[in-house]
């Protein structure tokens, strides 16, 4: 049975939500994942300074369409003043909640004192959360990692400080800043965080299947699970999670369904970028097209074609050729399941 988790007064089914991913989880991706069962989504991170200085691209990242709700808007910054102003400003976009990024390990972000650098300055991180809470009509959450590095894993202390500062929930990625994306996410550490606070904890890191999602709930006791890279070329993972949690039978998509979804995703990308000529907008689709083929027979050969996609018609041909290759192989190896 699917229960719910509350971020403030926002009720979210306890299946899995889509992680914020700059350069990947844009509007088309969020719409697709929501349609395939993601319980909610979070925007790509948006610079508070960009917003305060009137940068149009930053404001554009904050726009939310009807089918994306419930959705969190993620802000990053290191100065409470700017965070407060940005938090007030983005209320017009009617997010369901605001999330503050305190986990980003990217040098450009950390060098400004934002992202995971805030894990090294708990009083400043608290000031930032208080500033956002003061200016926001919607709940404020914080997403962070286990700490800076192996010698400074302060996620429990940090989580408690975020709760004290007024965070309505926290999302924890089970790696340190130094690890970036290497090694395995430490779910035991997420469990320790969960046991140390009373606000909902969103577990994150290395959930790629419904079985992983169930294991994350069970091993960490978390209130909600967040999926990032596991949805690359695989929005089906959300349907699988939903089905397994509600005790329904689930069938993996066929190759035809994978290719249909890839084409649907590309159409969404084109629709969501009406200001760009299609030959430019299609570039956004290239990495996604390659991800839909990952792990399948002949994917390596097709990767180059994916990275040179120039039009929707080419994408249709690509899908047809890919399916034809799979069929040839099936005819050659009739007893092998694809
Ligand atoms: C390409 C990419 C972009 C990301 N961008 C963001 C971001 O904007 N904000 C954020 O909090 N985390 C960001 N992350 C981290 C993810 O939200 C997530 O914490 C991480 O990928 C671990 O989860 P996963 O194993 O399910 O992918 C990003 C990760 C990737 C791979």
Short mmCIF file of C-alpha atoms and ligand atoms in Angstrom, two decimals:
data_model
loop_
_atom_site.label_atom_id
_atom_site.label_comp_id
_atom_site.label_asym_id
_atom_site.label_seq_id
_atom_site.Cartn_x
_atom_site.Cartn_y
_atom_site.Cartn_z
CA UNK A 1 0.00 0.00 0.00
CA UNK A 2 1.21 3.49 -0.81
CA UNK A 3 1.28 5.80 2.21
CA UNK A 4 2.16 9.50 2.18
CA UNK A 5 4.95 11.68 3.48
CA UNK A 6 4.33 15.33 4.38
CA UNK A 7 6.73 18.12 3.58
CA UNK A 8 4.97 20.76 5.67
CA UNK A 9 1.42 20.47 4.40
CA UNK A 10 2.46 19.03 1.02
CA UNK A 11 1.43 15.37 0.82
CA UNK A 12 3.67 13.17 -1.31
CA UNK A 13 3.09 9.47 -2.04
CA UNK A 14 5.86 7.39 -0.48
CA UNK A 15 7.15 5.95 -3.74
CA UNK A 16 10.08 7.93 -5.17
CA UNK A 17 10.71 11.51 -6.24
CA UNK A 18 12.98 12.78 -8.99
CA UNK A 19 16.28 14.30 -7.79
CA UNK A 20 17.40 17.76 -8.84
CA UNK A 21 19.94 17.36 -11.65
CA UNK A 22 21.35 20.45 -13.34
CA UNK A 23 21.63 19.95 -17.09
CA UNK A 24 19.53 16.77 -17.00
CA UNK A 25 16.28 17.11 -15.05
CA UNK A 26 14.89 20.02 -17.02
CA UNK A 27 11.16 20.59 -17.63
CA UNK A 28 10.86 17.90 -20.31
CA UNK A 29 12.59 15.37 -18.06
CA UNK A 30 10.46 16.29 -15.05
CA UNK A 31 7.23 16.06 -17.03
CA UNK A 32 8.26 12.69 -18.41
CA UNK A 33 9.22 11.29 -15.00
CA UNK A 34 6.03 12.61 -13.40
CA UNK A 35 4.01 10.95 -16.14
CA UNK A 36 5.91 7.71 -15.49
CA UNK A 37 5.12 7.80 -11.79
CA UNK A 38 7.63 10.05 -10.00
CA UNK A 39 5.79 11.26 -6.90
CA UNK A 40 7.29 14.76 -7.19
CA UNK A 41 10.28 16.52 -8.69
CA UNK A 42 12.84 19.17 -7.77
CA UNK A 43 14.10 21.85 -10.15
CA UNK A 44 17.66 22.22 -11.34
CA UNK A 45 19.58 24.40 -8.88
CA UNK A 46 19.09 28.14 -9.37
CA UNK A 47 21.57 30.80 -8.29
CA UNK A 48 20.14 33.27 -5.76
CA UNK A 49 22.52 35.91 -7.08
CA UNK A 50 21.38 35.24 -10.63
CA UNK A 51 17.79 35.82 -9.50
CA UNK A 52 18.61 38.92 -7.49
CA UNK A 53 20.57 40.46 -10.38
CA UNK A 54 17.70 39.88 -12.80
CA UNK A 55 19.28 37.09 -14.84
CA UNK A 56 16.54 35.87 -17.19
CA UNK A 57 17.87 32.32 -17.50
CA UNK A 58 17.76 31.93 -13.70
CA UNK A 59 14.16 33.12 -13.55
CA UNK A 60 13.27 30.83 -16.45
CA UNK A 61 14.58 27.85 -14.45
CA UNK A 62 12.03 28.70 -11.75
CA UNK A 63 8.93 28.53 -13.92
CA UNK A 64 6.65 25.59 -13.15
CA UNK A 65 3.90 24.18 -15.34
CA UNK A 66 0.76 22.57 -14.00
CA UNK A 67 1.72 18.93 -14.50
CA UNK A 68 5.04 19.34 -12.70
CA UNK A 69 3.40 19.82 -9.29
CA UNK A 70 4.17 18.87 -6.59
CA UNK A 71 7.56 20.39 -7.19
CA UNK A 72 10.37 21.87 -5.14
CA UNK A 73 12.42 24.80 -6.40
CA UNK A 74 16.06 24.50 -5.50
CA UNK A 75 18.17 27.57 -4.71
CA UNK A 76 21.88 27.83 -4.07
CA UNK A 77 23.83 30.66 -2.51
CA UNK A 78 26.01 31.47 0.47
CA UNK A 79 24.72 34.86 1.60
CA UNK A 80 21.59 34.90 3.79
CA UNK A 81 20.56 38.29 2.42
CA UNK A 82 20.52 37.09 -1.18
CA UNK A 83 18.84 33.84 -0.18
CA UNK A 84 16.11 35.81 1.60
CA UNK A 85 15.51 38.06 -1.41
CA UNK A 86 15.49 35.14 -3.83
CA UNK A 87 13.17 33.13 -1.57
CA UNK A 88 10.70 36.02 -1.55
CA UNK A 89 11.06 36.52 -5.31
CA UNK A 90 10.39 32.91 -6.31
CA UNK A 91 7.08 32.71 -4.43
CA UNK A 92 5.48 34.10 -7.62
CA UNK A 93 6.29 30.81 -9.37
CA UNK A 94 4.21 28.94 -6.79
CA UNK A 95 6.56 26.11 -5.92
CA UNK A 96 5.23 23.53 -3.47
CA UNK A 97 8.38 23.89 -1.44
CA UNK A 98 11.81 25.54 -1.58
CA UNK A 99 14.95 23.48 -1.27
CA UNK A 100 18.36 24.87 -0.41
CA UNK A 101 21.32 23.13 -2.01
CA UNK A 102 24.00 22.37 0.59
CA UNK A 103 25.42 19.33 -1.14
CA UNK A 104 26.73 20.43 -4.53
CA UNK A 105 30.42 19.42 -4.81
CA UNK A 106 31.17 21.35 -8.04
CA UNK A 107 34.17 23.67 -7.66
CA UNK A 108 32.43 26.70 -9.20
CA UNK A 109 29.70 26.46 -6.55
CA UNK A 110 31.82 25.43 -3.56
CA UNK A 111 34.34 28.21 -4.28
CA UNK A 112 31.60 30.78 -3.62
CA UNK A 113 30.88 29.20 -0.22
CA UNK A 114 27.64 27.61 -1.44
CA UNK A 115 26.65 23.95 -1.94
CA UNK A 116 28.57 21.48 0.20
CA UNK A 117 30.90 24.24 1.49
CA UNK A 118 28.04 25.15 3.83
CA UNK A 119 28.46 21.83 5.63
CA UNK A 120 31.69 23.31 7.02
CA UNK A 121 29.92 26.36 8.44
CA UNK A 122 26.85 25.22 10.34
CA UNK A 123 25.97 28.66 11.83
CA UNK A 124 25.96 30.19 8.33
CA UNK A 125 23.92 27.28 6.95
CA UNK A 126 21.39 27.86 9.74
CA UNK A 127 21.25 31.58 9.02
CA UNK A 128 20.51 30.77 5.38
CA UNK A 129 17.69 28.40 6.29
CA UNK A 130 16.19 30.91 8.75
CA UNK A 131 16.34 33.62 6.08
CA UNK A 132 14.57 31.41 3.55
CA UNK A 133 11.94 30.27 6.07
CA UNK A 134 11.24 33.90 7.03
CA UNK A 135 10.55 34.91 3.43
CA UNK A 136 8.82 31.79 2.14
CA UNK A 137 5.13 30.96 2.22
CA UNK A 138 5.96 27.33 1.42
CA UNK A 139 8.06 24.81 3.40
CA UNK A 140 11.84 25.01 3.16
CA UNK A 141 13.94 21.86 2.88
CA UNK A 142 17.70 21.30 2.68
CA UNK A 143 19.61 18.81 0.55
CA UNK A 144 23.10 17.85 1.68
CA UNK A 145 25.71 15.09 1.75
CA UNK A 146 27.33 13.10 4.56
CA UNK A 147 29.94 15.77 5.11
CA UNK A 148 33.00 17.31 3.49
CA UNK A 149 35.25 14.24 3.53
CA UNK A 150 35.86 11.03 5.47
CA UNK A 151 37.40 13.01 8.33
CA UNK A 152 34.42 15.36 8.54
CA UNK A 153 31.22 13.35 8.31
CA UNK A 154 28.96 15.68 10.26
CA UNK A 155 25.62 14.82 8.66
CA UNK A 156 23.91 14.02 11.99
CA UNK A 157 24.95 17.31 13.61
CA UNK A 158 24.13 19.14 10.39
CA UNK A 159 20.69 17.55 10.11
CA UNK A 160 19.81 18.54 13.68
CA UNK A 161 20.99 22.08 13.02
CA UNK A 162 18.81 22.27 9.90
CA UNK A 163 15.80 21.06 11.87
CA UNK A 164 16.49 23.67 14.58
CA UNK A 165 16.71 26.38 11.92
CA UNK A 166 13.24 25.52 10.63
CA UNK A 167 13.74 23.04 7.77
CA UNK A 168 10.55 21.10 7.07
CA UNK A 169 12.45 18.10 5.70
CA UNK A 170 15.96 17.15 4.62
CA UNK A 171 17.33 15.14 1.72
CA UNK A 172 20.59 13.28 2.32
CA UNK A 173 22.85 11.93 -0.43
CA UNK A 174 24.94 9.20 1.19
CA UNK A 175 28.35 10.40 0.01
CA UNK A 176 30.80 13.09 1.12
CA UNK A 177 31.75 16.08 -1.01
CA UNK A 178 35.20 14.56 -1.62
CA UNK A 179 33.67 11.35 -2.98
CA UNK A 180 31.75 13.20 -5.68
CA UNK A 181 29.94 10.21 -7.24
CA UNK A 182 32.54 7.50 -6.54
CA UNK A 183 32.19 4.55 -4.23
CA UNK A 184 28.88 3.41 -2.82
CA UNK A 185 26.36 5.63 -1.09
CA UNK A 186 26.41 4.88 2.64
CA UNK A 187 22.82 4.08 3.55
CA UNK A 188 23.78 3.27 7.12
CA UNK A 189 24.82 6.89 7.57
CA UNK A 190 21.42 7.97 6.18
CA UNK A 191 19.81 5.75 8.81
CA UNK A 192 21.78 7.52 11.55
CA UNK A 193 20.55 10.87 10.24
CA UNK A 194 16.97 9.59 10.17
CA UNK A 195 17.22 8.50 13.79
CA UNK A 196 18.55 11.89 14.88
CA UNK A 197 15.75 14.20 13.71
CA UNK A 198 11.96 14.37 13.82
CA UNK A 199 11.40 16.00 10.40
CA UNK A 200 11.03 13.78 7.30
CA UNK A 201 14.28 12.47 5.81
CA UNK A 202 14.57 11.84 2.08
CA UNK A 203 17.12 9.13 1.32
CA UNK A 204 19.23 9.50 -1.80
CA UNK A 205 22.07 7.71 -3.55
CA UNK A 206 22.35 4.67 -5.84
CA UNK A 207 18.66 3.76 -6.14
CA UNK A 208 18.35 2.29 -9.65
CA UNK A 209 15.55 -0.28 -9.33
CA UNK A 210 12.39 -0.90 -7.34
CA UNK A 211 14.32 -3.44 -5.27
CA UNK A 212 16.89 -0.74 -4.41
CA UNK A 213 14.07 1.61 -3.45
CA UNK A 214 12.48 -0.92 -1.10
CA UNK A 215 15.90 -1.64 0.39
CA UNK A 216 16.52 2.08 0.91
CA UNK A 217 13.22 2.42 2.80
CA UNK A 218 13.96 -0.65 4.85
CA UNK A 219 17.63 -0.09 5.63
CA UNK A 220 17.44 3.62 6.40
CA UNK A 221 13.89 4.03 7.73
CA UNK A 222 13.69 7.13 5.52
CA UNK A 223 10.38 8.84 4.81
CA UNK A 224 10.84 9.26 1.08
CA UNK A 225 13.30 8.09 -1.57
CA UNK A 226 14.89 10.30 -4.22
CA UNK A 227 16.14 8.89 -7.53
CA UNK A 228 18.63 10.65 -9.80
CA UNK A 229 20.87 8.80 -12.25
CA UNK A 230 18.79 5.63 -12.04
CA UNK A 231 16.21 7.41 -14.19
CA UNK A 232 18.64 8.15 -17.04
CA UNK A 233 16.99 6.73 -20.15
CA UNK A 234 14.81 4.87 -17.67
CA UNK A 235 11.79 6.88 -16.49
CA UNK A 236 10.18 3.42 -16.19
CA UNK A 237 11.93 3.02 -12.86
CA UNK A 238 9.26 5.23 -11.24
CA UNK A 239 6.44 3.02 -12.57
CA UNK A 240 8.28 -0.04 -11.39
CA UNK A 241 8.66 1.46 -7.89
CA UNK A 242 5.01 2.48 -7.78
CA UNK A 243 3.87 -0.98 -8.89
CA UNK A 244 6.09 -2.88 -6.48
CA UNK A 245 5.12 -0.72 -3.49
CA UNK A 246 1.43 -1.06 -4.26
CA UNK A 247 1.85 -4.80 -4.69
CA UNK A 248 0.96 -4.83 -8.38
CA UNK A 249 2.59 -6.94 -11.04
CA UNK A 250 5.14 -5.07 -13.14
CA UNK A 251 6.46 -5.89 -16.59
CA UNK A 252 9.70 -4.39 -17.82
CA UNK A 253 9.18 -2.29 -20.96
CA UNK A 254 9.81 -3.97 -24.29
CA UNK A 255 12.47 -2.62 -26.62
CA UNK A 256 9.70 -1.05 -28.72
CA UNK A 257 8.34 0.72 -25.63
CA UNK A 258 11.82 1.97 -24.78
CA UNK A 259 12.23 3.47 -28.24
CA UNK A 260 8.70 4.95 -28.19
CA UNK A 261 9.48 6.58 -24.87
CA UNK A 262 12.78 7.91 -26.20
CA UNK A 263 10.93 9.53 -29.10
CA UNK A 264 8.26 10.88 -26.76
CA UNK A 265 11.00 12.34 -24.54
CA UNK A 266 12.55 14.04 -27.58
CA UNK A 267 9.16 15.50 -28.58
CA UNK A 268 8.79 16.86 -25.03
CA UNK A 269 12.25 18.45 -25.28
CA UNK A 270 11.26 20.16 -28.54
CA UNK A 271 7.91 21.31 -27.08
CA UNK A 272 9.54 22.63 -23.90
CA UNK A 273 12.05 24.72 -25.87
CA UNK A 274 9.83 26.64 -28.32
CA UNK A 275 12.18 29.62 -28.22
CA UNK A 276 15.02 27.55 -29.74
CA UNK A 277 15.14 26.39 -33.38
CA UNK A 278 14.54 22.60 -33.43
CA UNK A 279 18.04 21.90 -34.76
CA UNK A 280 19.42 23.56 -31.60
CA UNK A 281 16.84 22.15 -29.17
CA UNK A 282 17.52 18.63 -30.45
CA UNK A 283 21.06 18.87 -29.04
CA UNK A 284 19.50 18.62 -25.57
CA UNK A 285 18.16 15.22 -26.63
CA UNK A 286 21.47 13.65 -27.65
CA UNK A 287 22.69 12.38 -24.28
CA UNK A 288 19.19 11.17 -23.40
CA UNK A 289 18.94 9.20 -26.66
CA UNK A 290 22.21 7.42 -25.84
CA UNK A 291 20.99 6.64 -22.31
CA UNK A 292 17.87 4.87 -23.64
CA UNK A 293 20.18 2.40 -25.40
CA UNK A 294 22.61 1.87 -22.53
CA UNK A 295 23.23 -1.74 -21.70
CA UNK A 296 21.41 -3.00 -24.79
CA UNK A 297 22.99 -4.94 -27.63
CA UNK A 298 24.73 -2.65 -30.12
CA UNK A 299 24.43 0.46 -27.93
CA UNK A 300 28.09 1.37 -28.34
CA UNK A 301 27.73 1.46 -32.13
CA UNK A 302 24.69 3.69 -31.91
CA UNK A 303 26.18 6.12 -29.40
CA UNK A 304 27.98 8.14 -32.07
CA UNK A 305 24.72 8.50 -33.99
CA UNK A 306 22.96 9.68 -30.84
CA UNK A 307 25.61 12.34 -30.30
CA UNK A 308 25.11 13.66 -33.83
CA UNK A 309 21.31 13.78 -33.81
CA UNK A 310 20.26 16.78 -35.87
CA UNK A 311 16.50 16.41 -36.20
CA UNK A 312 13.46 14.52 -34.96
CA UNK A 313 13.32 12.61 -38.25
CA UNK A 314 16.87 11.35 -37.58
CA UNK A 315 15.77 10.23 -34.12
CA UNK A 316 12.93 8.22 -35.68
CA UNK A 317 15.36 6.56 -38.07
CA UNK A 318 17.75 5.87 -35.23
CA UNK A 319 15.00 4.15 -33.22
CA UNK A 320 13.90 2.09 -36.25
CA UNK A 321 17.47 1.01 -37.04
CA UNK A 322 18.13 0.14 -33.41
CA UNK A 323 15.02 -2.03 -33.28
CA UNK A 324 15.93 -3.68 -36.59
CA UNK A 325 19.33 -4.59 -35.15
CA UNK A 326 17.68 -6.14 -32.09
CA UNK A 327 15.36 -8.12 -34.35
CA UNK A 328 18.26 -9.39 -36.48
CA UNK A 329 19.96 -10.56 -33.33
CA UNK A 330 16.76 -12.23 -32.07
CA UNK A 331 16.44 -14.09 -35.39
CA UNK A 332 20.05 -15.16 -35.11
CA UNK A 333 19.70 -16.21 -31.47
CA UNK A 334 16.08 -17.35 -31.29
CA UNK A 335 16.35 -18.88 -27.84
CA UNK A 336 17.95 -15.82 -26.20
CA UNK A 337 15.63 -13.35 -24.48
CA UNK A 338 16.51 -9.80 -25.43
C1 LIG B 1 24.22 15.59 -13.75
C2 LIG B 1 23.88 15.80 -12.31
C3 LIG B 1 23.41 17.04 -11.89
C4 LIG B 1 23.08 17.26 -10.55
N1 LIG B 1 22.59 18.47 -10.18
C5 LIG B 1 22.17 18.66 -8.90
C6 LIG B 1 21.54 19.87 -8.50
O1 LIG B 1 21.32 20.80 -9.31
N2 LIG B 1 21.17 19.99 -7.21
C7 LIG B 1 21.39 18.99 -6.28
O2 LIG B 1 21.04 19.13 -5.11
N3 LIG B 1 21.96 17.82 -6.63
C8 LIG B 1 22.33 17.64 -7.91
N4 LIG B 1 22.86 16.43 -8.29
C9 LIG B 1 22.95 15.33 -7.30
C10 LIG B 1 21.67 14.44 -7.37
O3 LIG B 1 20.54 15.17 -7.01
C11 LIG B 1 21.81 13.23 -6.43
O4 LIG B 1 22.01 13.69 -5.14
C12 LIG B 1 22.97 12.31 -6.83
O5 LIG B 1 23.02 12.09 -8.21
C13 LIG B 1 22.88 10.95 -6.11
O6 LIG B 1 21.68 10.29 -6.39
P1 LIG B 1 21.59 9.10 -7.50
O7 LIG B 1 22.57 8.05 -7.08
O8 LIG B 1 20.17 8.65 -7.41
O9 LIG B 1 21.96 9.70 -8.81
C14 LIG B 1 23.23 16.21 -9.61
C15 LIG B 1 23.70 14.96 -10.04
C16 LIG B 1 24.00 14.74 -11.36
C17 LIG B 1 24.50 13.38 -11.79
#
